[in-house]
Amino acid sequence: MNKKLLLLCLMASLALCFVGCKKRELPENVVSLLSDTTKDTVKFGVYGDPLDLSPILHSESEHGQLVKHFVHAAPLRQTPEGKFVPGLFKDFYCSLNDDGNLVVDGQWRTNLKWHDNSEFNPDSLTYTISLMADKKNESPYYETAKDLISIENMPDNRCKIVFKEDSVKYLELLTLGLIPNASESFDLDEYVTKPIGLGPYMIAERKKGSHIILKPFEAFYDNKANTRPKTLLVHSVYDIQSLISDFRAKKYDWITAPSIIIPQLETIGIEKVAIKRYINNACLVWAFNTGKPELANANVRKALDLLIDRNIVKNQFPMDCLPLFASPLSPRTEKPDYEQRKAKALEILKTEGYTKEKPLVISILVNDDNLSRKVIAQEMVKMLAIANVKADVVSVPWGEFVNKKLVNKEYSTVLTSLYLPAKGNWGNLLANDKQSTRLNFVGVDNDIITGILKNLDSAVNNNAEEQLRQQLANFLDNNSPFAFLVRPLDVSLSHSEEKTDSVFDVQLFNEVQNWPMLYGPAEQ
């Protein structure tokens, strides 16, 4: 099934869902806001509901993450470039103690208040991380939160936080937002619907599945509430056609939509619109088990990489995406000629002794609940057959995929998604430890690379960062433990004086989350 057919199926499904359905009735105040053309109101149209808004839980949607950044605030804030700057902390610095633990010393801003105007208690930081570290809450930050050693509140609003080791993942933990230190009767499930936060905007009204109205919080620490738009409306829409037509009618200032509809937008031809494509925080990779004798040779892995036609992968991928011909750490290059890549792959395999009579035999592991990956893997089998590489697709349930096949290295190759943090913190990639969460399933064991990764992951010693990143990029490109295939693009549309279409090297909502209207000029 190619991308165009997927698009038709999507539109058909949406049409079936909404045929005969009565249009949702909106409250009068929401209808009025949608028709407000002043700068006092900013109107977001989003496909779906932001769902749960707890800072310690996973966001099912990017627009859920957007709302959380409006509502919540944390000790630190991370810029689109990955730099950590003060948030609720007035200042902070990092160091290592004699045991090699990461120590974060911060000073809380004064007169901090929650959105219900109650006084902020620094114990909320300890409470929030304890919720993350409680397995029953199923926080995606569980593994990181349980590495907290201590938090000590000291005179003069200072705070000393000690984590297990030197890693920026702990600084990332301090950007997630806080939860009020509550009683034993605290209901997290109830809190996630309309949380009380510390951020620049507070939830004035929410009807789940319909809309969220946000108002500037007068007591936010930067005292700039009067400079911000008086109202933010986040309106949930479940009909793509309505979302697009209402955007054209300027009911929304800014919308997000599944990138699969971009071809339709280009066909419609909306004038004076800025289409922005943002790189997603993950990419599709084909990973090789370098512990297998047939895949221990870097030349063979490179040949397999060269045999995969990214255009075919792109056409089968369910989102708009960028084809990758090297690691994302390497400079983006012009699209290489596939026939030349294929010829080089055939030459390498012949040199390594693989022929029609003595073929290379591999398998491609996928999780069976991801249809697009199964389809892509089947197409890859056809591409590999051109070079007499015998491949088959092995499809298993997600639990077996993660907890058995990857952990125990019971696979030949695997098609999976690799998370790429904003700063390019690759410490979760090739580290020599045994944690399955570190994605060390490719079997790389290289002390030099481990040293580079630890330096890149350091919250304290980040000198010569660009040089280290280049060394890592060279290793990934020359040794091919992964074939990087495609990187998804998230899409937003806003009104513009002229029509533009651009790709940005930041992730979706980074631009919005760091708008000057929220935080003022970026701190240097």
Short mmCIF file of C-alpha atoms in Angstrom, two decimals:
data_model
loop_
_atom_site.label_atom_id
_atom_site.label_comp_id
_atom_site.label_asym_id
_atom_site.label_seq_id
_atom_site.Cartn_x
_atom_site.Cartn_y
_atom_site.Cartn_z
CA MET A 1 0.00 0.00 0.00
CA ASN A 2 1.66 3.26 -1.10
CA LYS A 3 1.30 6.65 0.50
CA LYS A 4 -1.39 7.89 -1.93
CA LEU A 5 -3.53 4.85 -1.22
CA LEU A 6 -3.03 5.37 2.51
CA LEU A 7 -4.20 8.97 2.07
CA LEU A 8 -7.35 7.84 0.26
CA CYS A 9 -8.04 5.27 2.98
CA LEU A 10 -7.57 7.93 5.66
CA MET A 11 -9.96 10.32 3.98
CA ALA A 12 -12.50 7.56 3.35
CA SER A 13 -12.34 6.48 6.99
CA LEU A 14 -12.83 10.03 8.18
CA ALA A 15 -15.77 10.48 5.86
CA LEU A 16 -17.41 7.31 7.15
CA CYS A 17 -16.85 8.40 10.74
CA PHE A 18 -18.57 11.72 10.28
CA VAL A 19 -21.35 10.90 7.81
CA GLY A 20 -24.61 11.26 9.67
CA CYS A 21 -22.92 12.63 12.79
CA LYS A 22 -24.34 15.78 14.23
CA LYS A 23 -21.80 18.59 14.32
CA ARG A 24 -20.52 19.25 17.83
CA GLU A 25 -22.29 22.14 19.50
CA LEU A 26 -19.80 24.65 20.89
CA PRO A 27 -20.44 26.99 23.83
CA GLU A 28 -21.15 30.59 22.88
CA ASN A 29 -17.87 31.82 24.36
CA VAL A 30 -15.86 29.40 22.19
CA VAL A 31 -17.82 30.41 19.07
CA SER A 32 -17.07 34.04 19.93
CA LEU A 33 -13.35 33.33 20.39
CA LEU A 34 -13.16 31.53 17.03
CA SER A 35 -14.49 34.68 15.35
CA ASP A 36 -12.14 37.02 17.27
CA THR A 37 -9.69 38.60 14.82
CA THR A 38 -7.80 40.73 17.34
CA LYS A 39 -4.33 39.96 18.62
CA ASP A 40 -5.79 39.43 22.08
CA THR A 41 -6.72 35.86 21.13
CA VAL A 42 -4.51 33.16 19.62
CA LYS A 43 -6.47 30.22 18.21
CA PHE A 44 -4.93 26.78 17.82
CA GLY A 45 -6.70 24.11 15.81
CA VAL A 46 -5.49 20.61 16.68
CA TYR A 47 -6.40 17.22 15.27
CA GLY A 48 -7.62 15.29 18.31
CA ASP A 49 -7.65 16.01 22.03
CA PRO A 50 -4.58 16.97 24.11
CA LEU A 51 -5.67 14.21 26.55
CA ASP A 52 -3.74 13.86 29.82
CA LEU A 53 -1.81 16.93 30.93
CA SER A 54 0.26 15.59 33.81
CA PRO A 55 3.96 16.53 33.53
CA ILE A 56 5.06 13.06 34.67
CA LEU A 57 3.13 11.06 32.07
CA HIS A 58 3.65 10.45 28.37
CA SER A 59 1.89 12.82 25.97
CA GLU A 60 -0.18 10.88 23.46
CA SER A 61 -0.04 13.88 21.12
CA GLU A 62 2.33 16.71 20.33
CA HIS A 63 -0.41 19.23 21.06
CA GLY A 64 -0.74 17.68 24.51
CA GLN A 65 2.93 18.51 24.99
CA LEU A 66 2.20 22.02 23.75
CA VAL A 67 -0.51 22.61 26.36
CA LYS A 68 1.70 21.17 29.10
CA HIS A 69 4.39 23.73 28.24
CA PHE A 70 1.83 26.51 28.60
CA VAL A 71 0.51 25.25 31.94
CA HIS A 72 3.54 23.79 33.69
CA ALA A 73 6.89 25.22 34.71
CA ALA A 74 9.96 23.50 36.10
CA PRO A 75 13.29 24.33 37.73
CA LEU A 76 14.95 24.38 34.31
CA ARG A 77 13.85 25.08 30.76
CA GLN A 78 15.40 23.69 27.57
CA THR A 79 15.74 25.87 24.47
CA PRO A 80 15.22 24.48 20.93
CA GLU A 81 19.01 24.25 20.61
CA GLY A 82 19.13 21.98 23.66
CA LYS A 83 20.62 24.54 26.06
CA PHE A 84 19.42 24.40 29.68
CA VAL A 85 18.42 27.79 31.11
CA PRO A 86 16.84 28.84 34.43
CA GLY A 87 13.10 28.37 34.85
CA LEU A 88 11.70 28.31 38.38
CA PHE A 89 15.33 28.36 39.45
CA LYS A 90 16.76 31.87 39.39
CA ASP A 91 20.18 30.34 38.74
CA PHE A 92 21.83 26.93 38.89
CA TYR A 93 25.15 25.20 38.35
CA CYS A 94 26.26 21.59 38.02
CA SER A 95 29.22 19.75 39.52
CA LEU A 96 30.39 16.26 40.47
CA ASN A 97 31.01 15.16 44.05
CA ASP A 98 33.77 12.79 45.18
CA ASP A 99 31.57 9.78 44.41
CA GLY A 100 30.99 10.86 40.82
CA ASN A 101 27.38 11.84 41.49
CA LEU A 102 25.86 14.76 39.60
CA VAL A 103 25.07 17.66 41.94
CA VAL A 104 22.67 20.38 40.77
CA ASP A 105 22.71 23.48 42.98
CA GLY A 106 19.85 25.84 42.29
CA GLN A 107 18.15 28.84 43.85
CA TRP A 108 14.37 29.05 43.65
CA ARG A 109 12.81 32.32 42.54
CA THR A 110 10.90 34.13 45.28
CA ASN A 111 7.12 34.49 45.59
CA LEU A 112 6.31 31.52 43.35
CA LYS A 113 2.62 30.60 43.28
CA TRP A 114 0.45 27.85 41.86
CA HIS A 115 -2.43 28.70 39.54
CA ASP A 116 -4.86 28.51 42.48
CA ASN A 117 -2.73 31.26 44.12
CA SER A 118 -1.46 28.95 46.86
CA GLU A 119 2.16 29.41 47.93
CA PHE A 120 4.77 27.20 46.27
CA ASN A 121 6.48 24.65 48.50
CA PRO A 122 9.93 23.42 47.34
CA ASP A 123 8.98 19.94 48.60
CA SER A 124 6.88 19.68 45.43
CA LEU A 125 10.03 18.80 43.50
CA THR A 126 10.71 15.81 45.76
CA TYR A 127 7.05 14.81 45.56
CA THR A 128 6.94 15.03 41.76
CA ILE A 129 10.05 12.90 41.26
CA SER A 130 8.72 10.37 43.79
CA LEU A 131 5.59 10.02 41.64
CA MET A 132 7.77 9.40 38.59
CA ALA A 133 9.77 6.78 40.50
CA ASP A 134 6.62 4.95 41.61
CA LYS A 135 6.22 2.10 39.15
CA LYS A 136 2.44 1.98 39.48
CA ASN A 137 2.15 5.45 37.89
CA GLU A 138 3.75 4.09 34.68
CA SER A 139 5.75 7.25 34.11
CA PRO A 140 8.11 7.05 31.11
CA TYR A 141 10.65 8.80 33.34
CA TYR A 142 10.68 5.97 35.89
CA GLU A 143 14.19 4.70 35.06
CA THR A 144 15.67 8.20 35.34
CA ALA A 145 13.69 9.29 38.40
CA LYS A 146 14.73 6.29 40.47
CA ASP A 147 18.36 7.49 40.14
CA LEU A 148 17.64 10.43 42.44
CA ILE A 149 19.81 10.13 45.56
CA SER A 150 18.67 13.16 47.55
CA ILE A 151 17.09 16.62 47.49
CA GLU A 152 18.03 19.05 50.23
CA ASN A 153 16.23 22.36 50.74
CA MET A 154 18.62 24.91 52.24
CA PRO A 155 18.47 28.53 53.48
CA ASP A 156 18.11 31.42 51.05
CA ASN A 157 15.80 29.40 48.76
CA ARG A 158 18.67 27.18 47.66
CA CYS A 159 18.21 23.57 46.66
CA LYS A 160 20.80 20.80 46.30
CA ILE A 161 19.85 17.83 44.11
CA VAL A 162 22.06 14.74 43.84
CA PHE A 163 21.68 12.16 41.05
CA LYS A 164 23.41 8.82 40.54
CA GLU A 165 25.79 9.83 37.73
CA ASP A 166 26.85 12.57 35.34
CA SER A 167 24.20 12.75 32.62
CA VAL A 168 22.09 15.41 30.93
CA LYS A 169 19.08 13.10 31.23
CA TYR A 170 18.77 14.32 34.82
CA LEU A 171 18.70 17.93 33.67
CA GLU A 172 15.97 16.94 31.21
CA LEU A 173 14.06 15.50 34.18
CA LEU A 174 14.19 18.96 35.78
CA THR A 175 12.40 20.52 32.78
CA LEU A 176 9.20 18.46 33.04
CA GLY A 177 6.98 20.49 35.33
CA LEU A 178 5.93 20.03 38.96
CA ILE A 179 2.88 18.70 40.81
CA PRO A 180 1.67 20.29 44.09
CA ASN A 181 2.75 18.38 47.18
CA ALA A 182 -0.59 16.77 47.96
CA SER A 183 -2.28 14.65 50.61
CA GLU A 184 -2.73 10.88 50.46
CA SER A 185 -6.11 11.44 48.84
CA PHE A 186 -4.46 12.99 45.78
CA ASP A 187 -5.94 11.49 42.60
CA LEU A 188 -3.45 11.60 39.72
CA ASP A 189 -6.08 10.43 37.23
CA GLU A 190 -8.28 13.41 38.14
CA TYR A 191 -5.36 15.84 38.17
CA VAL A 192 -4.30 15.09 34.58
CA THR A 193 -7.52 16.53 33.15
CA LYS A 194 -7.21 20.06 34.56
CA PRO A 195 -3.87 20.37 36.34
CA ILE A 196 -2.82 23.21 38.61
CA GLY A 197 0.53 24.39 37.34
CA LEU A 198 3.15 27.09 37.72
CA GLY A 199 3.45 28.05 34.06
CA PRO A 200 2.76 31.28 32.15
CA TYR A 201 -0.81 30.22 31.30
CA MET A 202 -3.51 28.66 33.46
CA ILE A 203 -6.48 26.55 32.38
CA ALA A 204 -9.56 28.74 32.65
CA GLU A 205 -11.92 26.23 31.05
CA ARG A 206 -11.69 22.74 29.66
CA LYS A 207 -14.19 20.43 28.06
CA LYS A 208 -12.38 17.21 27.27
CA GLY A 209 -12.64 16.30 23.62
CA SER A 210 -13.73 19.82 22.70
CA HIS A 211 -11.59 22.76 23.83
CA ILE A 212 -9.20 24.29 26.34
CA ILE A 213 -9.18 28.01 27.17
CA LEU A 214 -5.96 29.35 28.67
CA LYS A 215 -5.44 32.72 30.36
CA PRO A 216 -2.17 34.45 31.33
CA PHE A 217 -1.22 33.73 34.93
CA GLU A 218 -0.82 37.09 36.65
CA ALA A 219 1.62 35.76 39.27
CA PHE A 220 3.99 34.05 36.83
CA TYR A 221 7.57 34.75 37.85
CA ASP A 222 8.54 37.03 34.93
CA ASN A 223 5.75 39.58 35.65
CA LYS A 224 4.93 39.85 31.92
CA ALA A 225 1.35 38.57 31.97
CA ASN A 226 0.02 41.87 30.60
CA THR A 227 2.26 41.56 27.52
CA ARG A 228 0.82 38.20 26.48
CA PRO A 229 -2.32 37.47 24.46
CA LYS A 230 -5.29 37.54 26.79
CA THR A 231 -6.64 34.20 25.62
CA LEU A 232 -5.27 31.03 24.05
CA LEU A 233 -7.89 28.73 22.58
CA VAL A 234 -6.95 25.14 21.82
CA HIS A 235 -9.81 23.69 19.79
CA SER A 236 -9.99 19.94 19.15
CA VAL A 237 -11.16 18.93 15.68
CA TYR A 238 -11.80 15.38 14.47
CA ASP A 239 -12.59 16.05 10.83
CA ILE A 240 -9.54 16.92 8.73
CA GLN A 241 -11.66 18.61 6.07
CA SER A 242 -13.28 20.90 8.66
CA LEU A 243 -9.90 21.70 10.20
CA ILE A 244 -8.47 22.77 6.84
CA SER A 245 -11.55 24.69 5.69
CA ASP A 246 -11.84 26.56 9.01
CA PHE A 247 -8.14 27.41 8.81
CA ARG A 248 -8.67 28.81 5.30
CA ALA A 249 -11.54 30.88 6.73
CA LYS A 250 -9.07 32.19 9.37
CA LYS A 251 -10.92 30.72 12.32
CA TYR A 252 -7.52 29.44 13.45
CA ASP A 253 -4.20 31.24 13.59
CA TRP A 254 -2.18 28.03 13.74
CA ILE A 255 -3.01 24.38 13.18
CA THR A 256 -1.36 20.99 13.14
CA ALA A 257 -2.46 18.17 10.91
CA PRO A 258 -1.25 14.69 9.97
CA SER A 259 1.52 15.21 7.43
CA ILE A 260 -0.08 12.62 5.17
CA ILE A 261 -2.52 15.32 4.01
CA ILE A 262 0.20 17.64 2.67
CA PRO A 263 -0.29 16.40 -0.93
CA GLN A 264 -3.96 17.35 -0.65
CA LEU A 265 -3.06 20.81 0.68
CA GLU A 266 -0.74 21.33 -2.26
CA THR A 267 -3.55 20.32 -4.60
CA ILE A 268 -6.01 22.72 -2.96
CA GLY A 269 -3.46 25.53 -3.13
CA ILE A 270 -4.06 27.69 -0.06
CA GLU A 271 -2.63 31.16 -0.61
CA LYS A 272 -0.68 33.12 2.01
CA VAL A 273 0.04 30.18 4.27
CA ALA A 274 3.29 29.11 5.91
CA ILE A 275 3.71 25.34 5.86
CA LYS A 276 6.34 24.38 8.40
CA ARG A 277 7.78 20.89 8.56
CA TYR A 278 9.61 20.06 11.77
CA ILE A 279 11.93 17.09 12.24
CA ASN A 280 10.46 14.50 14.56
CA ASN A 281 12.44 13.35 17.59
CA ALA A 282 12.83 9.84 16.21
CA CYS A 283 13.90 8.17 13.01
CA LEU A 284 13.36 4.77 11.39
CA VAL A 285 16.52 2.67 11.49
CA TRP A 286 17.53 -0.76 10.28
CA ALA A 287 19.78 -2.08 13.04
CA PHE A 288 22.29 -4.90 12.59
CA ASN A 289 23.24 -7.45 15.24
CA THR A 290 27.00 -7.10 14.91
CA GLY A 291 27.44 -10.17 17.11
CA LYS A 292 26.19 -12.40 14.29
CA PRO A 293 29.12 -13.77 12.22
CA GLU A 294 27.49 -12.77 8.93
CA LEU A 295 27.04 -9.18 10.18
CA ALA A 296 30.32 -8.70 12.04
CA ASN A 297 31.92 -7.27 8.88
CA ALA A 298 31.34 -3.50 8.54
CA ASN A 299 31.67 -3.79 4.74
CA VAL A 300 28.75 -6.21 4.61
CA ARG A 301 26.64 -3.89 6.78
CA LYS A 302 27.50 -0.97 4.50
CA ALA A 303 26.45 -3.01 1.45
CA LEU A 304 23.08 -3.79 3.04
CA ASP A 305 22.64 -0.09 3.81
CA LEU A 306 23.40 0.84 0.19
CA LEU A 307 20.88 -1.67 -1.18
CA ILE A 308 17.89 0.02 0.48
CA ASP A 309 16.13 2.49 -1.82
CA ARG A 310 15.00 5.33 0.46
CA ASN A 311 12.41 6.46 -2.09
CA ILE A 312 10.55 3.17 -1.72
CA VAL A 313 10.77 3.38 2.07
CA LYS A 314 9.53 6.98 1.95
CA ASN A 315 6.56 6.02 -0.23
CA GLN A 316 5.50 3.31 2.22
CA PHE A 317 6.04 5.40 5.35
CA PRO A 318 2.76 6.66 6.88
CA MET A 319 4.03 10.24 7.39
CA ASP A 320 5.84 12.90 5.44
CA CYS A 321 9.53 12.25 6.04
CA LEU A 322 13.11 13.05 5.08
CA PRO A 323 15.20 10.25 3.56
CA LEU A 324 18.44 9.64 5.45
CA PHE A 325 21.64 8.45 3.78
CA ALA A 326 23.88 8.91 6.82
CA SER A 327 23.46 9.46 10.56
CA PRO A 328 21.50 12.61 11.54
CA LEU A 329 24.73 13.85 13.13
CA SER A 330 26.31 14.16 9.69
CA PRO A 331 25.68 17.16 7.41
CA ARG A 332 22.64 16.71 5.19
CA THR A 333 23.77 15.80 1.67
CA GLU A 334 22.23 15.86 -1.77
CA LYS A 335 20.19 12.78 -2.60
CA PRO A 336 22.64 10.19 -3.98
CA ASP A 337 21.91 8.12 -7.08
CA TYR A 338 20.40 4.78 -6.08
CA GLU A 339 21.79 2.91 -9.08
CA GLN A 340 25.30 3.96 -8.08
CA ARG A 341 24.66 2.89 -4.48
CA LYS A 342 23.33 -0.47 -5.65
CA ALA A 343 26.32 -1.05 -7.94
CA LYS A 344 28.70 -0.32 -5.06
CA ALA A 345 26.79 -2.73 -2.81
CA LEU A 346 27.00 -5.52 -5.40
CA GLU A 347 30.73 -4.95 -5.72
CA ILE A 348 31.24 -5.10 -1.93
CA LEU A 349 29.25 -8.33 -1.54
CA LYS A 350 31.15 -9.96 -4.40
CA THR A 351 34.47 -8.94 -2.84
CA GLU A 352 33.34 -10.41 0.50
CA GLY A 353 32.60 -13.74 -1.19
CA TYR A 354 28.81 -13.66 -1.41
CA THR A 355 27.39 -14.98 -4.68
CA LYS A 356 24.20 -16.52 -6.05
CA GLU A 357 25.57 -19.92 -5.10
CA LYS A 358 26.71 -18.69 -1.67
CA PRO A 359 24.17 -16.01 -0.68
CA LEU A 360 24.06 -13.88 2.44
CA VAL A 361 21.11 -15.05 4.59
CA ILE A 362 19.46 -12.68 7.10
CA SER A 363 16.08 -11.93 8.68
CA ILE A 364 14.33 -8.63 9.46
CA LEU A 365 12.60 -8.45 12.85
CA VAL A 366 9.52 -6.22 13.28
CA ASN A 367 6.81 -5.84 15.91
CA ASP A 368 3.56 -7.21 14.51
CA ASP A 369 1.35 -4.32 15.62
CA ASN A 370 3.13 -1.89 13.27
CA LEU A 371 1.68 -2.50 9.82
CA SER A 372 3.80 0.09 8.01
CA ARG A 373 7.05 -1.46 9.26
CA LYS A 374 5.91 -4.90 8.11
CA VAL A 375 5.16 -3.49 4.66
CA ILE A 376 8.51 -1.67 4.52
CA ALA A 377 10.35 -4.83 5.62
CA GLN A 378 8.65 -6.82 2.86
CA GLU A 379 9.73 -4.21 0.31
CA MET A 380 13.27 -4.39 1.69
CA VAL A 381 13.28 -8.16 1.11
CA LYS A 382 12.63 -7.45 -2.59
CA MET A 383 15.46 -4.89 -2.74
CA LEU A 384 17.88 -7.30 -1.09
CA ALA A 385 16.95 -10.08 -3.50
CA ILE A 386 18.46 -8.01 -6.34
CA ALA A 387 21.86 -8.70 -4.76
CA ASN A 388 21.02 -12.37 -4.05
CA VAL A 389 20.62 -11.63 -0.34
CA LYS A 390 18.07 -14.06 1.07
CA ALA A 391 15.94 -12.31 3.68
CA ASP A 392 12.67 -13.02 5.43
CA VAL A 393 10.47 -10.98 7.78
CA VAL A 394 10.02 -12.15 11.37
CA SER A 395 7.01 -10.55 13.07
CA VAL A 396 6.46 -10.89 16.84
CA PRO A 397 4.30 -9.18 19.50
CA TRP A 398 5.69 -6.02 21.11
CA GLY A 399 6.41 -7.63 24.47
CA GLU A 400 8.45 -10.40 22.88
CA PHE A 401 10.08 -7.88 20.53
CA VAL A 402 11.42 -5.72 23.38
CA ASN A 403 11.83 -8.05 26.34
CA LYS A 404 13.11 -11.15 24.56
CA LYS A 405 14.38 -10.60 21.04
CA LEU A 406 16.23 -7.32 21.58
CA VAL A 407 17.43 -7.89 25.13
CA ASN A 408 18.79 -11.35 24.35
CA LYS A 409 20.02 -10.34 20.87
CA GLU A 410 17.87 -13.07 19.31
CA TYR A 411 17.68 -11.48 15.89
CA SER A 412 19.69 -10.85 12.76
CA THR A 413 18.50 -7.36 11.80
CA VAL A 414 15.65 -5.28 13.19
CA LEU A 415 13.50 -2.44 11.87
CA THR A 416 12.76 -0.05 14.71
CA SER A 417 12.51 3.57 15.79
CA LEU A 418 15.47 5.34 17.38
CA TYR A 419 14.84 8.33 19.65
CA LEU A 420 17.06 11.34 18.99
CA PRO A 421 17.13 13.90 21.83
CA ALA A 422 17.13 17.57 20.84
CA LYS A 423 20.74 18.05 21.84
CA GLY A 424 21.84 14.85 20.15
CA ASN A 425 22.52 13.15 23.49
CA TRP A 426 23.58 9.79 22.12
CA GLY A 427 24.36 8.25 25.50
CA ASN A 428 21.37 5.95 25.06
CA LEU A 429 22.75 4.54 21.84
CA LEU A 430 25.90 2.47 22.06
CA ALA A 431 26.96 2.52 25.73
CA ASN A 432 28.62 -0.67 26.97
CA ASP A 433 26.27 -1.25 29.89
CA LYS A 434 23.71 -4.04 29.81
CA GLN A 435 20.54 -1.99 30.11
CA SER A 436 18.15 -2.80 27.29
CA THR A 437 16.89 0.78 27.49
CA ARG A 438 20.28 1.92 26.21
CA LEU A 439 19.57 0.26 22.84
CA ASN A 440 22.89 -1.56 22.99
CA PHE A 441 21.24 -4.36 21.06
CA VAL A 442 23.55 -3.81 18.07
CA GLY A 443 26.45 -5.23 20.06
CA VAL A 444 28.90 -2.36 19.68
CA ASP A 445 31.73 -2.57 22.23
CA ASN A 446 34.23 0.21 21.62
CA ASP A 447 35.95 2.00 24.49
CA ILE A 448 36.74 5.09 22.40
CA ILE A 449 33.11 5.48 21.33
CA THR A 450 31.92 4.85 24.88
CA GLY A 451 34.21 7.67 26.05
CA ILE A 452 32.83 10.02 23.39
CA LEU A 453 29.27 9.15 24.36
CA LYS A 454 29.93 9.73 28.05
CA ASN A 455 31.43 13.13 27.27
CA LEU A 456 28.48 14.08 25.07
CA ASP A 457 26.12 12.90 27.80
CA SER A 458 27.90 14.88 30.51
CA ALA A 459 26.08 17.70 32.28
CA VAL A 460 29.42 19.07 33.49
CA ASN A 461 32.19 18.37 30.97
CA ASN A 462 30.85 19.33 27.56
CA ASN A 463 33.99 20.82 26.03
CA ALA A 464 34.84 20.14 22.37
CA GLU A 465 31.26 19.04 21.80
CA GLU A 466 31.21 19.59 18.04
CA GLN A 467 34.48 17.70 17.61
CA LEU A 468 33.12 14.77 19.63
CA ARG A 469 29.87 14.74 17.66
CA GLN A 470 31.85 14.64 14.43
CA GLN A 471 33.90 11.69 15.68
CA LEU A 472 30.70 9.85 16.57
CA ALA A 473 29.17 10.70 13.18
CA ASN A 474 32.24 9.31 11.42
CA PHE A 475 32.01 6.09 13.43
CA LEU A 476 28.31 5.62 12.67
CA ASP A 477 28.80 6.31 8.96
CA ASN A 478 31.93 4.17 8.54
CA ASN A 479 30.92 1.21 10.71
CA SER A 480 27.19 1.12 9.93
CA PRO A 481 25.76 -0.45 13.11
CA PHE A 482 22.54 1.12 11.83
CA ALA A 483 21.20 2.02 8.42
CA PHE A 484 19.37 5.31 9.01
CA LEU A 485 16.35 5.21 6.67
CA VAL A 486 13.90 8.10 7.15
CA ARG A 487 13.07 10.80 9.67
CA PRO A 488 9.39 11.81 10.08
CA LEU A 489 8.28 15.41 9.69
CA ASP A 490 5.55 16.98 11.80
CA VAL A 491 3.58 19.76 10.15
CA SER A 492 2.04 23.04 11.23
CA LEU A 493 0.27 25.73 9.20
CA SER A 494 -0.04 29.42 10.00
CA HIS A 495 -1.18 32.47 8.07
CA SER A 496 1.52 34.43 6.28
CA GLU A 497 1.89 37.38 3.93
CA GLU A 498 3.15 34.97 1.29
CA LYS A 499 3.08 31.23 0.74
CA THR A 500 6.13 29.42 2.16
CA ASP A 501 7.14 25.81 2.73
CA SER A 502 10.16 25.19 4.94
CA VAL A 503 11.87 22.37 6.82
CA PHE A 504 13.16 23.25 10.30
CA ASP A 505 15.91 21.51 12.25
CA VAL A 506 13.95 21.79 15.49
CA GLN A 507 11.11 19.65 16.70
CA LEU A 508 7.44 20.55 16.45
CA PHE A 509 6.27 23.08 19.06
CA ASN A 510 9.80 24.06 20.08
CA GLU A 511 9.16 27.31 18.28
CA VAL A 512 5.81 27.78 20.00
CA GLN A 513 7.00 26.61 23.41
CA ASN A 514 9.74 29.22 23.36
CA TRP A 515 7.74 32.09 21.91
CA PRO A 516 8.72 35.46 23.43
CA MET A 517 5.03 35.90 24.31
CA LEU A 518 5.51 33.09 26.82
CA TYR A 519 8.94 33.70 28.27
CA GLY A 520 10.25 36.98 26.90
CA PRO A 521 13.62 37.19 25.08
CA ALA A 522 15.77 34.07 25.30
CA GLU A 523 18.20 34.11 28.20
CA GLN A 524 21.82 34.15 27.15
#
